[in-house]
Amino acid sequence: MKKYSIGVDLGGTKVLCALIEKENNKILFEVKKKTKKEKGNDKIISKLFEALDELFKNSNINKKEISSIGIAAAGQIDRKTGILVNACNLECFNLELVKLIEKKYKIKTYLANDVEAAALCELNFGAGKGFKNIVCIFVGTGIGSCIIIDGKIYYGSSGSAGEIGHTIIDVNGRDCSCGGAGCLEAYASRSAIEARIKGAIKKGRKTILTDLSDGQNFSTKHIKQALDAHDEITIQYVNEAIEYLSSGIANVINFLNPELIILGGGLIQGIDDIYLKTIKNAKAKALCIPSENTIFKKAELGDYSGIIGATALEKQNVI
Ligand SMILES: [Zn+2]
């Protein structure tokens, strides 16, 4: 068996490549390149090649020892063709990632989006180890999720299953980034909390967040600091988001009856109180039997979940 694999995290502002020892998931070498100024297919692919070339050079590894390259990309992908269909932050459209990498390096390459890579990471190496029927929900800027049935990701008939963030929880609801209205993401993500607080500031309410931040972007860290300082507006809108999030999760419990729900993402990982209150409320709102039998865990693998999860794609055999 080949001993190593390469994981690539193609995020909104960086390319992170790592050489991983498969036996123990140990990261042996990593190369990180910022992509802030580089946008568009040509610039992103050359940045990625630059990072991979540097990884091969630094690690001095023989390519024959590498079983696969797994890429986790922040965007919409086509698993069958290995094409990055749409990555807005990188301004990449219809980029033939898998084909270009396989042509240059002659190594089998797999492509996943960042949410499924993080879910695969939890399933194989993190909070999901030993479980087979899992729903992973990541709450941050948006809300991403992934359904795992019998140890494998359930993609749905056209590959888009698991979009809990775009399930509608208010028929007369707020506009959502997807073009729809009333979606969970517009009520329970960090962006939703941020938008609600900004609305209150416009109406003249005062919050410590204007002193803690630049007044434009409220990070999870800022929200936590404001909660710790008992800031009234922050407490109000965080509690509101918890109400919606727990309702969304109660729907998942009732609809799918999973054995395990893994919660992750910036807002969950960064603020323990949100995690604990969400679980408590979701359990109270769901039907008794599935509620009693659903286990909750926090995601265990943070910043490296994309690259480590991407190396598990060869097991999943998605392409
Ligand atoms: Zn939506």
PDB file of C-alpha atoms and ligand atoms in Angstrom, residues 165-166 176-181 183 185, ligand 1:
ATOM      1  CA  GLY A 165     -29.093  25.970   5.298  1.00  0.00           C
ATOM      2  CA  HIS A 166     -31.643  26.429   2.544  1.00  0.00           C
ATOM      3  CA  CYS A 176     -31.353  34.503   1.458  1.00  0.00           C
ATOM      4  CA  SER A 177     -28.054  34.444  -0.470  1.00  0.00           C
ATOM      5  CA  CYS A 178     -29.464  31.591  -2.603  1.00  0.00           C
ATOM      6  CA  GLY A 179     -32.085  33.889  -4.102  1.00  0.00           C
ATOM      7  CA  GLY A 180     -34.885  32.364  -2.035  1.00  0.00           C
ATOM      8  CA  ALA A 181     -36.469  33.617   1.154  1.00  0.00           C
ATOM      9  CA  CYS A 183     -34.038  29.909   4.638  1.00  0.00           C
ATOM     10  CA  GLU A 185     -29.143  30.317   6.893  1.00  0.00           C
TER      11      GLU A 185
HETATM   12 ZN    ZN B   1     -31.369  30.004   0.857  1.00  0.00          ZN
END
